Amino acid sequence: DSGVLLTIRYLTEPRNRRASEEIFWEDILTDFGKCNDIDLAYPTTRLYNNTAEGKPPAKIQDEEDFEDKELSD
């Protein structure tokens, strides 16, 4: 859905395919990392945990304080 699909063909011995494939892709990613004008992006989601990251809960006012404010208004 997002990104670039690279398809690469190369010759190697069948017994070496997995190892050579991993080395090959690692080399490609390393070379991409050397280019300042290339960034690899991917969809992200951030979860916000209000109890851990949010503000402290509001303090409940004493009933007397609440009544005093009502009377003064």
Coordinates of N, CA and C in Angstrom, one line a residue:
D1 N 0.8 -1.2 0.0 CA 0.0 0.0 0.0 C 0.9 1.3 0.0
S2 N 2.0 1.2 0.7 CA 2.8 2.4 0.7 C 4.3 1.9 0.6
G3 N 5.0 2.6 -0.2 CA 6.4 2.2 -0.3 C 6.8 1.9 -1.8
V4 N 8.0 1.4 -1.9 CA 8.6 1.0 -3.2 C 8.9 -0.5 -3.2
L5 N 8.6 -1.2 -4.2 CA 8.9 -2.6 -4.3 C 10.1 -2.8 -5.2
L6 N 11.2 -3.3 -4.7 CA 12.3 -3.6 -5.5 C 12.4 -5.1 -5.9
T7 N 12.5 -5.4 -7.1 CA 12.7 -6.7 -7.6 C 14.1 -6.8 -8.2
I8 N 14.9 -7.8 -7.7 CA 16.2 -7.9 -8.2 C 16.5 -9.4 -8.5
R9 N 17.2 -9.6 -9.6 CA 17.6 -10.9 -10.0 C 19.1 -11.0 -10.1
Y10 N 19.6 -12.1 -9.6 CA 21.1 -12.3 -9.6 C 21.3 -13.8 -9.6
L11 N 22.5 -14.1 -10.0 CA 22.9 -15.5 -10.1 C 23.7 -15.9 -8.8
T12 N 23.4 -17.1 -8.3 CA 24.1 -17.6 -7.2 C 23.9 -19.1 -7.1
E13 N 24.7 -19.8 -6.4 CA 24.5 -21.2 -6.2 C 23.3 -21.4 -5.4
P14 N 22.5 -22.5 -5.7 CA 21.2 -22.7 -4.9 C 21.5 -22.9 -3.4
R15 N 22.6 -23.5 -3.0 CA 22.8 -23.7 -1.6 C 23.1 -22.4 -0.9
N16 N 23.5 -21.4 -1.6 CA 23.9 -20.1 -1.0 C 22.8 -19.0 -1.1
R17 N 21.7 -19.4 -1.6 CA 20.6 -18.4 -1.9 C 20.2 -17.6 -0.7
R18 N 19.9 -18.3 0.4 CA 19.4 -17.6 1.6 C 20.5 -16.6 2.2
A19 N 21.7 -17.1 2.3 CA 22.7 -16.3 2.9 C 23.1 -15.1 2.0
S20 N 23.2 -15.4 0.7 CA 23.5 -14.3 -0.3 C 22.4 -13.3 -0.4
E21 N 21.1 -13.8 -0.3 CA 20.0 -12.8 -0.4 C 20.0 -11.9 0.8
E22 N 20.3 -12.4 2.0 CA 20.3 -11.6 3.2 C 21.5 -10.5 3.1
I23 N 22.6 -11.0 2.7 CA 23.8 -10.1 2.6 C 23.5 -9.0 1.5
F24 N 22.9 -9.5 0.4 CA 22.5 -8.5 -0.7 C 21.6 -7.4 -0.2
W25 N 20.5 -7.8 0.5 CA 19.6 -6.8 0.9 C 20.1 -5.9 2.0
E26 N 21.0 -6.5 2.9 CA 21.6 -5.6 3.9 C 22.6 -4.6 3.3
D27 N 23.3 -5.0 2.2 CA 24.1 -4.1 1.5 C 23.3 -2.9 0.9
I28 N 22.2 -3.3 0.3 CA 21.3 -2.3 -0.3 C 20.8 -1.3 0.7
L29 N 20.3 -1.8 1.9 CA 19.9 -0.9 2.9 C 21.0 0.0 3.5
T30 N 22.2 -0.6 3.6 CA 23.3 0.2 4.0 C 23.6 1.3 3.0
D31 N 23.6 1.0 1.8 CA 23.8 2.1 0.7 C 22.7 3.1 0.8
F32 N 21.5 2.7 1.0 CA 20.4 3.7 1.1 C 20.7 4.6 2.3
G33 N 21.2 4.0 3.4 CA 21.4 4.8 4.6 C 22.5 5.9 4.4
K34 N 23.4 5.7 3.4 CA 24.4 6.6 3.1 C 23.9 7.8 2.3
C35 N 22.7 7.7 1.7 CA 22.2 8.8 0.9 C 21.3 9.7 1.8
N36 N 21.7 10.9 1.9 CA 21.0 11.9 2.8 C 19.6 12.3 2.2
D37 N 19.4 12.1 0.9 CA 18.2 12.5 0.3 C 17.2 11.4 0.1
I38 N 17.4 10.2 0.8 CA 16.5 9.1 0.8 C 16.1 8.8 2.2
D39 N 14.8 8.7 2.4 CA 14.3 8.3 3.7 C 13.3 7.2 3.5
L40 N 13.3 6.2 4.3 CA 12.4 5.1 4.2 C 11.2 5.4 5.2
A41 N 10.1 5.5 4.6 CA 8.9 5.8 5.5 C 8.0 4.6 5.5
Y42 N 7.2 4.6 6.6 CA 6.2 3.5 6.8 C 5.1 4.0 7.6
P43 N 3.9 3.4 7.4 CA 2.7 3.9 8.2 C 3.0 3.6 9.7
T44 N 2.6 4.6 10.5 CA 2.8 4.5 12.0 C 1.5 4.8 12.7
T45 N 1.4 4.3 13.9 CA 0.3 4.6 14.8 C 0.9 4.8 16.1
R46 N 0.4 5.9 16.8 CA 0.9 6.1 18.2 C -0.3 6.0 19.1
L47 N 0.0 5.2 20.1 CA -1.1 5.0 21.2 C -0.7 5.9 22.3
Y48 N -1.8 6.6 22.8 CA -1.6 7.5 23.9 C -2.2 6.9 25.2
N49 N -1.4 6.7 26.2 CA -1.9 6.2 27.5 C -2.1 7.3 28.4
N50 N -3.3 7.8 28.6 CA -3.6 9.0 29.4 C -3.1 8.8 30.8
T51 N -3.3 7.6 31.4 CA -3.0 7.4 32.8 C -1.5 7.5 33.0
A52 N -0.7 7.1 32.0 CA 0.8 7.2 32.2 C 1.4 8.5 31.7
E53 N 0.8 9.1 30.6 CA 1.4 10.2 29.9 C 0.6 11.5 30.2
G54 N -0.6 11.4 30.6 CA -1.5 12.6 30.7 C -1.2 13.4 32.0
K55 N -2.0 14.4 32.1 CA -1.9 15.3 33.3 C -2.5 14.6 34.5
P56 N -2.1 15.0 35.7 CA -2.7 14.4 36.9 C -4.2 14.7 36.9
P57 N -5.0 13.8 37.5 CA -6.5 14.1 37.5 C -6.8 15.3 38.3
A58 N -7.9 16.0 38.0 CA -8.3 17.2 38.7 C -8.7 16.8 40.1
K59 N -8.4 17.7 41.0 CA -8.8 17.4 42.4 C -10.3 17.8 42.6
I60 N -11.0 17.0 43.4 CA -12.4 17.3 43.7 C -12.4 18.3 44.8
Q61 N -13.1 19.4 44.6 CA -13.2 20.5 45.6 C -14.1 20.0 46.7
D62 N -13.8 20.5 47.9 CA -14.6 20.3 49.1 C -16.0 20.9 48.8
E63 N -17.0 20.3 49.3 CA -18.4 20.9 49.2 C -18.5 22.3 49.7
E64 N -17.8 22.5 50.8 CA -17.8 23.9 51.4 C -17.3 24.9 50.5
D65 N -16.1 24.6 49.9 CA -15.5 25.5 48.9 C -16.4 25.8 47.8
F66 N -17.1 24.7 47.3 CA -18.0 24.8 46.1 C -19.2 25.7 46.5
E67 N -19.7 25.5 47.7 CA -20.9 26.3 48.1 C -20.5 27.8 48.3
D68 N -19.3 28.0 48.9 CA -18.8 29.4 49.1 C -18.7 30.1 47.7
K69 N -18.2 29.4 46.7 CA -18.1 30.0 45.4 C -19.5 30.3 44.8
E70 N -20.4 29.4 45.0 CA -21.8 29.6 44.4 C -22.4 30.8 45.1
L71 N -22.2 31.0 46.4 CA -22.9 32.1 47.1 C -22.2 33.4 46.7
S72 N -20.9 33.4 46.4 CA -20.3 34.7 46.1 C -20.6 35.1 44.6
D73 N -21.0 34.2 43.8 CA -21.4 34.5 42.4 C -22.7 35.2 42.3

